[in-house]
Amino acid sequence: MAKLKIVLTNKLVEYYDINRRLVLGRGKTADILLLDPAISREHTAVEKDGEDFVILDLGSSNGTFVNDAQVTRQILKEGDIIRVGTKVIIFTREELGPIAELVVDVRSKPFETMDAAAIIACKDVQFLLPSVEETAEKVYALAKEMFKQSALSDDEADSLHTALREAVGNAIRHGNKHESLKTVDLRCFRDDDKVVCAVRDEGPGFDYKKALEKGKKGDAISAARERYMAGGLGGLGIMLMIRCVDLVEYNEQGNQIILTKCRGDFCKDEAFMPESEE
């Protein structure tokens, strides 16, 4: 599915599926709220036109730009960079295909009966697991071996593994509230340059923007210690994941997170993730 990726920082992105006409602006009627005084209340819109997706300037005061050229209407192509005010938005189509190469359903099948070697060797695996910490631990062990088979260095693989544990743990604890019948959907994909892990829960969504602001205002380690002393579980949350991987992406609802870890400096290229002008 086609998406709009709103670049919040060079390591944090909010994405919207283009499953309807999306109006971007700073007004209450906008589908995607962009808080920037240089942006009109209803600044620009993206919609489907046959097999294409088009961007339309809605008579904005300061214009809509695609790849640095001002446009009033233009068909979008993969990777186009849209700029409105100081905001940077990327048009893309879904990177992961709709069906994984291997689906591993551990909600009903005993874990011990699975072919661990085949799972580790596969480059595109989807795990469907119950919201049970003990089951998640077994998946973490498989994921760690999968990462070792990727292009990542040992340190890079360890960093991704740390972020994955946090993401899945949050899905179990905060998204699905430890309700064992609720599913955590984890997909791990690797190619020659990177490993991508997508985690989705069945919860109402996570306010990652609020959590990010809280993390920025205080020391992440102290915040984690306070959470632990109050009986909370988990690690350092969103700030930890941002530090551990090259890109953290949340969907519009906040119930899916995508973690991308690249080999070496692959993700440092501007073409991979342009920086916001803020």
mmCIF file of C-alpha atoms in Angstrom:
data_model
loop_
_atom_site.group_PDB
_atom_site.id
_atom_site.type_symbol
_atom_site.label_atom_id
_atom_site.label_comp_id
_atom_site.label_asym_id
_atom_site.label_seq_id
_atom_site.Cartn_x
_atom_site.Cartn_y
_atom_site.Cartn_z
ATOM 1 C CA MET A 1 0.000 0.000 0.000
ATOM 2 C CA ALA A 2 1.198 3.507 -0.750
ATOM 3 C CA LYS A 3 2.227 5.637 2.216
ATOM 4 C CA LEU A 4 3.145 9.151 3.212
ATOM 5 C CA LYS A 5 6.073 9.227 5.631
ATOM 6 C CA ILE A 6 6.240 12.365 7.747
ATOM 7 C CA VAL A 7 9.867 12.923 8.783
ATOM 8 C CA LEU A 8 9.871 13.994 12.436
ATOM 9 C CA THR A 9 13.645 13.575 12.823
ATOM 10 C CA ASN A 10 16.219 11.778 10.698
ATOM 11 C CA LYS A 11 15.550 8.657 12.812
ATOM 12 C CA LEU A 12 11.821 8.932 13.538
ATOM 13 C CA VAL A 13 8.982 8.803 11.032
ATOM 14 C CA GLU A 14 5.192 8.804 11.260
ATOM 15 C CA TYR A 15 3.487 7.136 8.321
ATOM 16 C CA TYR A 16 -0.027 7.204 6.911
ATOM 17 C CA ASP A 17 -1.513 4.632 4.556
ATOM 18 C CA ILE A 18 -3.069 6.375 1.568
ATOM 19 C CA ASN A 19 -6.363 4.499 1.758
ATOM 20 C CA ARG A 20 -8.423 7.662 1.349
ATOM 21 C CA ARG A 21 -7.962 11.276 0.295
ATOM 22 C CA LEU A 22 -5.556 12.827 2.783
ATOM 23 C CA VAL A 23 -5.512 16.570 3.414
ATOM 24 C CA LEU A 24 -2.341 17.948 5.002
ATOM 25 C CA GLY A 25 -2.364 21.237 6.886
ATOM 26 C CA ARG A 26 -2.279 22.978 10.264
ATOM 27 C CA GLY A 27 -6.047 23.333 10.649
ATOM 28 C CA LYS A 28 -8.441 21.088 12.579
ATOM 29 C CA THR A 29 -10.008 19.822 9.357
ATOM 30 C CA ALA A 30 -6.719 18.369 8.075
ATOM 31 C CA ASP A 31 -6.296 14.595 8.101
ATOM 32 C CA ILE A 32 -2.577 15.016 8.756
ATOM 33 C CA LEU A 33 -1.875 17.842 11.178
ATOM 34 C CA LEU A 34 1.376 19.706 10.498
ATOM 35 C CA LEU A 35 2.124 22.339 13.112
ATOM 36 C CA ASP A 36 4.049 24.972 11.224
ATOM 37 C CA PRO A 37 2.972 28.625 10.770
ATOM 38 C CA ALA A 38 4.236 28.519 7.167
ATOM 39 C CA ILE A 39 1.666 25.838 6.345
ATOM 40 C CA SER A 40 -1.914 26.730 5.424
ATOM 41 C CA ARG A 41 -4.877 25.272 7.308
ATOM 42 C CA GLU A 42 -5.596 23.014 4.331
ATOM 43 C CA HIS A 43 -2.325 23.134 2.453
ATOM 44 C CA THR A 44 -2.147 20.141 0.132
ATOM 45 C CA ALA A 45 -3.871 16.819 -0.529
ATOM 46 C CA VAL A 46 -2.851 13.391 -1.784
ATOM 47 C CA GLU A 47 -5.373 11.104 -3.447
ATOM 48 C CA LYS A 48 -5.622 8.094 -5.722
ATOM 49 C CA ASP A 49 -6.339 8.678 -9.409
ATOM 50 C CA GLY A 50 -6.751 5.335 -11.174
ATOM 51 C CA GLU A 51 -3.487 3.484 -10.638
ATOM 52 C CA ASP A 52 -1.641 6.682 -9.759
ATOM 53 C CA PHE A 53 -1.378 8.823 -6.646
ATOM 54 C CA VAL A 54 -1.429 12.576 -7.149
ATOM 55 C CA ILE A 55 -0.600 15.545 -4.952
ATOM 56 C CA LEU A 56 -2.705 18.705 -5.226
ATOM 57 C CA ASP A 57 -1.846 22.104 -3.818
ATOM 58 C CA LEU A 58 -5.011 23.536 -2.214
ATOM 59 C CA GLY A 59 -4.222 27.179 -2.878
ATOM 60 C CA SER A 60 -1.652 27.352 -0.087
ATOM 61 C CA SER A 61 0.117 30.599 0.730
ATOM 62 C CA ASN A 62 3.663 29.224 0.482
ATOM 63 C CA GLY A 63 3.331 26.449 -2.055
ATOM 64 C CA THR A 64 3.832 22.694 -2.295
ATOM 65 C CA PHE A 65 7.165 21.339 -3.517
ATOM 66 C CA VAL A 66 8.036 17.915 -4.920
ATOM 67 C CA ASN A 67 11.751 17.253 -5.287
ATOM 68 C CA ASP A 68 12.321 21.016 -4.798
ATOM 69 C CA ALA A 69 10.040 22.005 -7.714
ATOM 70 C CA GLN A 70 6.811 23.872 -6.914
ATOM 71 C CA VAL A 71 3.702 22.007 -8.114
ATOM 72 C CA THR A 72 -0.045 22.499 -8.252
ATOM 73 C CA ARG A 73 -0.840 18.938 -9.339
ATOM 74 C CA GLN A 74 1.601 16.113 -9.936
ATOM 75 C CA ILE A 75 1.627 12.325 -10.135
ATOM 76 C CA LEU A 76 3.838 10.978 -7.376
ATOM 77 C CA LYS A 77 6.636 8.505 -8.001
ATOM 78 C CA GLU A 78 8.403 6.180 -5.588
ATOM 79 C CA GLY A 79 10.673 8.104 -3.238
ATOM 80 C CA ASP A 80 9.401 11.577 -4.155
ATOM 81 C CA ILE A 81 10.253 14.118 -1.458
ATOM 82 C CA ILE A 82 7.439 16.529 -0.665
ATOM 83 C CA ARG A 83 8.128 19.742 1.229
ATOM 84 C CA VAL A 84 5.466 21.984 2.775
ATOM 85 C CA GLY A 85 6.800 24.684 5.036
ATOM 86 C CA THR A 86 9.617 23.082 7.031
ATOM 87 C CA LYS A 87 8.013 19.635 6.882
ATOM 88 C CA VAL A 88 9.524 16.827 4.818
ATOM 89 C CA ILE A 89 7.257 14.028 3.580
ATOM 90 C CA ILE A 90 8.221 10.978 1.542
ATOM 91 C CA PHE A 91 5.916 9.159 -0.847
ATOM 92 C CA THR A 92 6.536 5.445 -0.985
ATOM 93 C CA ARG A 93 4.853 2.140 -1.593
ATOM 94 C CA GLU A 94 4.927 -0.579 1.031
ATOM 95 C CA GLU A 95 8.435 -2.000 1.327
ATOM 96 C CA LEU A 96 7.357 -5.397 2.636
ATOM 97 C CA GLY A 97 5.141 -7.498 0.398
ATOM 98 C CA PRO A 98 1.663 -8.471 1.614
ATOM 99 C CA ILE A 99 2.676 -12.083 2.331
ATOM 100 C CA ALA A 100 5.838 -13.206 4.093
ATOM 101 C CA GLU A 101 7.954 -16.017 2.656
ATOM 102 C CA LEU A 102 7.362 -18.028 5.835
ATOM 103 C CA VAL A 103 4.542 -17.621 8.376
ATOM 104 C CA VAL A 104 5.190 -19.106 11.821
ATOM 105 C CA ASP A 105 2.027 -19.286 13.946
ATOM 106 C CA VAL A 106 3.046 -19.997 17.521
ATOM 107 C CA ARG A 107 -0.386 -19.304 19.009
ATOM 108 C CA SER A 108 -1.519 -22.904 18.704
ATOM 109 C CA LYS A 109 1.416 -24.968 17.439
ATOM 110 C CA PRO A 110 3.945 -26.140 20.069
ATOM 111 C CA PHE A 111 7.142 -24.168 19.722
ATOM 112 C CA GLU A 112 9.287 -27.265 20.093
ATOM 113 C CA THR A 113 7.812 -28.825 16.931
ATOM 114 C CA MET A 114 8.992 -26.009 14.675
ATOM 115 C CA ASP A 115 11.966 -26.215 12.351
ATOM 116 C CA ALA A 116 14.223 -23.619 13.963
ATOM 117 C CA ALA A 117 16.947 -24.023 11.324
ATOM 118 C CA ALA A 118 14.493 -23.282 8.487
ATOM 119 C CA ILE A 119 13.164 -20.229 10.317
ATOM 120 C CA ILE A 120 16.641 -18.831 10.957
ATOM 121 C CA ALA A 121 17.664 -19.363 7.330
ATOM 122 C CA CYS A 122 14.585 -17.609 5.914
ATOM 123 C CA LYS A 123 14.968 -13.953 4.883
ATOM 124 C CA ASP A 124 11.312 -12.990 5.344
ATOM 125 C CA VAL A 125 9.518 -14.468 8.361
ATOM 126 C CA GLN A 126 6.244 -13.511 9.994
ATOM 127 C CA PHE A 127 5.623 -14.640 13.583
ATOM 128 C CA LEU A 128 2.115 -14.681 15.034
ATOM 129 C CA LEU A 129 2.469 -15.034 18.780
ATOM 130 C CA PRO A 130 0.212 -14.766 21.816
ATOM 131 C CA SER A 131 0.765 -11.987 24.312
ATOM 132 C CA VAL A 132 2.803 -14.206 26.610
ATOM 133 C CA GLU A 133 6.274 -13.190 27.779
ATOM 134 C CA GLU A 134 7.593 -16.762 27.886
ATOM 135 C CA THR A 135 6.665 -17.347 24.237
ATOM 136 C CA ALA A 136 8.195 -14.030 23.234
ATOM 137 C CA GLU A 137 11.497 -15.066 24.841
ATOM 138 C CA LYS A 138 11.682 -18.051 22.488
ATOM 139 C CA VAL A 139 11.010 -15.824 19.487
ATOM 140 C CA TYR A 140 13.714 -13.399 20.629
ATOM 141 C CA ALA A 141 16.221 -16.263 20.630
ATOM 142 C CA LEU A 142 15.294 -17.170 17.039
ATOM 143 C CA ALA A 143 15.413 -13.539 15.956
ATOM 144 C CA LYS A 144 18.889 -13.163 17.428
ATOM 145 C CA GLU A 145 20.133 -16.060 15.300
ATOM 146 C CA MET A 146 18.365 -14.616 12.250
ATOM 147 C CA PHE A 147 20.132 -11.304 12.735
ATOM 148 C CA LYS A 148 23.476 -13.094 12.935
ATOM 149 C CA GLN A 149 22.783 -14.510 9.459
ATOM 150 C CA SER A 150 22.200 -11.009 8.055
ATOM 151 C CA ALA A 151 24.608 -8.391 6.705
ATOM 152 C CA LEU A 152 24.748 -6.705 10.121
ATOM 153 C CA SER A 153 27.866 -6.779 12.266
ATOM 154 C CA ASP A 154 27.636 -8.460 15.674
ATOM 155 C CA ASP A 155 27.236 -5.094 17.410
ATOM 156 C CA GLU A 156 24.565 -3.965 14.920
ATOM 157 C CA ALA A 157 22.686 -7.248 15.350
ATOM 158 C CA ASP A 158 22.801 -6.891 19.136
ATOM 159 C CA SER A 159 21.455 -3.332 18.935
ATOM 160 C CA LEU A 160 18.542 -4.408 16.743
ATOM 161 C CA HIS A 161 17.831 -7.328 19.072
ATOM 162 C CA THR A 162 17.634 -4.924 22.034
ATOM 163 C CA ALA A 163 15.193 -2.656 20.181
ATOM 164 C CA LEU A 164 13.096 -5.633 19.061
ATOM 165 C CA ARG A 165 12.735 -6.899 22.627
ATOM 166 C CA GLU A 166 11.511 -3.455 23.677
ATOM 167 C CA ALA A 167 9.029 -3.204 20.781
ATOM 168 C CA VAL A 168 7.530 -6.675 21.277
ATOM 169 C CA GLY A 169 7.528 -6.261 25.066
ATOM 170 C CA ASN A 170 5.609 -2.995 24.705
ATOM 171 C CA ALA A 171 3.128 -4.681 22.357
ATOM 172 C CA ILE A 172 2.480 -7.428 24.915
ATOM 173 C CA ARG A 173 2.369 -5.239 28.010
ATOM 174 C CA HIS A 174 0.922 -1.947 26.845
ATOM 175 C CA GLY A 175 -0.776 -2.729 23.534
ATOM 176 C CA ASN A 176 -2.420 -6.076 24.309
ATOM 177 C CA LYS A 177 -2.394 -5.637 28.130
ATOM 178 C CA HIS A 178 -1.066 -9.180 28.645
ATOM 179 C CA GLU A 179 -4.296 -10.602 27.168
ATOM 180 C CA SER A 180 -2.926 -13.926 25.938
ATOM 181 C CA LEU A 181 -5.580 -14.391 23.244
ATOM 182 C CA LYS A 182 -4.527 -11.152 21.564
ATOM 183 C CA THR A 183 -1.893 -11.524 18.855
ATOM 184 C CA VAL A 184 1.430 -9.795 18.381
ATOM 185 C CA ASP A 185 2.336 -9.802 14.685
ATOM 186 C CA LEU A 186 6.103 -9.680 14.159
ATOM 187 C CA ARG A 187 7.706 -9.683 10.736
ATOM 188 C CA CYS A 188 11.465 -9.803 10.153
ATOM 189 C CA PHE A 189 12.866 -9.153 6.678
ATOM 190 C CA ARG A 190 16.487 -8.908 5.625
ATOM 191 C CA ASP A 191 18.365 -8.111 2.433
ATOM 192 C CA ASP A 192 21.987 -7.298 1.601
ATOM 193 C CA ASP A 193 21.833 -3.849 3.228
ATOM 194 C CA LYS A 194 19.455 -3.935 6.187
ATOM 195 C CA VAL A 195 17.088 -5.790 8.485
ATOM 196 C CA VAL A 196 13.515 -4.557 8.940
ATOM 197 C CA CYS A 197 11.287 -5.683 11.820
ATOM 198 C CA ALA A 198 7.605 -4.709 11.960
ATOM 199 C CA VAL A 199 5.659 -5.223 15.196
ATOM 200 C CA ARG A 200 1.876 -4.802 15.389
ATOM 201 C CA ASP A 201 -0.468 -5.348 18.328
ATOM 202 C CA GLU A 202 -4.246 -5.299 18.740
ATOM 203 C CA GLY A 203 -4.325 -2.367 21.128
ATOM 204 C CA PRO A 204 -5.825 1.098 20.597
ATOM 205 C CA GLY A 205 -2.451 2.672 19.796
ATOM 206 C CA PHE A 206 0.513 4.292 21.509
ATOM 207 C CA ASP A 207 0.993 8.050 21.848
ATOM 208 C CA TYR A 208 4.613 7.971 20.705
ATOM 209 C CA LYS A 209 4.801 11.752 20.291
ATOM 210 C CA LYS A 210 3.990 12.293 23.962
ATOM 211 C CA ALA A 211 6.484 9.620 24.972
ATOM 212 C CA LEU A 212 9.139 11.169 22.765
ATOM 213 C CA GLU A 213 8.662 14.603 24.307
ATOM 214 C CA LYS A 214 8.846 13.104 27.797
ATOM 215 C CA GLY A 215 12.042 11.302 26.873
ATOM 216 C CA LYS A 216 13.593 14.462 25.470
ATOM 217 C CA LYS A 217 12.836 16.481 28.600
ATOM 218 C CA GLY A 218 14.384 14.023 31.039
ATOM 219 C CA ASP A 219 17.153 11.512 31.346
ATOM 220 C CA ALA A 220 16.041 8.219 29.760
ATOM 221 C CA ILE A 221 17.927 6.073 32.276
ATOM 222 C CA SER A 222 16.347 7.885 35.223
ATOM 223 C CA ALA A 223 12.925 7.585 33.627
ATOM 224 C CA ALA A 224 13.407 3.844 33.201
ATOM 225 C CA ARG A 225 14.547 3.510 36.819
ATOM 226 C CA GLU A 226 11.466 5.418 38.007
ATOM 227 C CA ARG A 227 9.205 3.178 35.952
ATOM 228 C CA TYR A 228 10.864 0.092 37.444
ATOM 229 C CA MET A 229 10.529 1.404 41.024
ATOM 230 C CA ALA A 230 6.842 2.066 40.361
ATOM 231 C CA GLY A 231 6.345 -1.553 39.328
ATOM 232 C CA GLY A 232 6.601 -0.976 35.595
ATOM 233 C CA LEU A 233 8.301 -3.340 33.211
ATOM 234 C CA GLY A 234 10.442 -2.872 30.159
ATOM 235 C CA GLY A 235 13.533 -0.993 29.153
ATOM 236 C CA LEU A 236 14.097 2.585 28.063
ATOM 237 C CA GLY A 237 11.206 2.769 25.631
ATOM 238 C CA ILE A 238 11.165 4.851 22.502
ATOM 239 C CA MET A 239 14.421 6.645 23.279
ATOM 240 C CA LEU A 240 16.224 3.319 23.552
ATOM 241 C CA MET A 241 14.849 2.128 20.231
ATOM 242 C CA ILE A 242 15.858 5.352 18.511
ATOM 243 C CA ARG A 243 19.391 4.930 19.818
ATOM 244 C CA CYS A 244 19.591 1.254 18.828
ATOM 245 C CA VAL A 245 18.369 1.392 15.215
ATOM 246 C CA ASP A 246 18.666 3.665 12.192
ATOM 247 C CA LEU A 247 14.961 4.323 11.704
ATOM 248 C CA VAL A 248 11.842 4.025 13.890
ATOM 249 C CA GLU A 249 8.472 4.299 12.140
ATOM 250 C CA TYR A 250 5.018 4.448 13.715
ATOM 251 C CA ASN A 251 1.741 4.119 11.873
ATOM 252 C CA GLU A 252 -1.118 6.609 12.132
ATOM 253 C CA GLN A 253 -2.903 4.635 14.863
ATOM 254 C CA GLY A 254 0.254 3.986 16.875
ATOM 255 C CA ASN A 255 -0.222 0.198 17.104
ATOM 256 C CA GLN A 256 2.548 -0.718 14.656
ATOM 257 C CA ILE A 257 6.232 0.110 14.851
ATOM 258 C CA ILE A 258 8.816 -0.635 12.168
ATOM 259 C CA LEU A 259 12.489 -0.843 13.119
ATOM 260 C CA THR A 260 15.206 -0.631 10.465
ATOM 261 C CA LYS A 261 18.844 -1.416 11.132
ATOM 262 C CA CYS A 262 21.386 -1.012 8.333
ATOM 263 C CA ARG A 263 24.837 -2.408 7.813
ATOM 264 C CA GLY A 264 27.573 0.166 8.321
ATOM 265 C CA ASP A 265 26.729 3.602 6.973
ATOM 266 C CA PHE A 266 24.108 2.501 4.438
ATOM 267 C CA CYS A 267 21.346 4.464 6.205
ATOM 268 C CA LYS A 268 23.444 7.638 6.424
ATOM 269 C CA ASP A 269 22.707 8.456 2.793
ATOM 270 C CA GLU A 270 20.350 11.425 2.334
ATOM 271 C CA ALA A 271 18.457 9.356 -0.220
ATOM 272 C CA PHE A 272 17.530 6.860 2.516
ATOM 273 C CA MET A 273 16.014 9.401 4.893
ATOM 274 C CA PRO A 274 16.190 13.164 4.226
ATOM 275 C CA GLU A 275 16.351 15.368 7.295
ATOM 276 C CA SER A 276 13.560 17.649 8.350
ATOM 277 C CA GLU A 277 14.311 21.369 8.037
ATOM 278 C CA GLU A 278 13.175 22.019 11.618
#
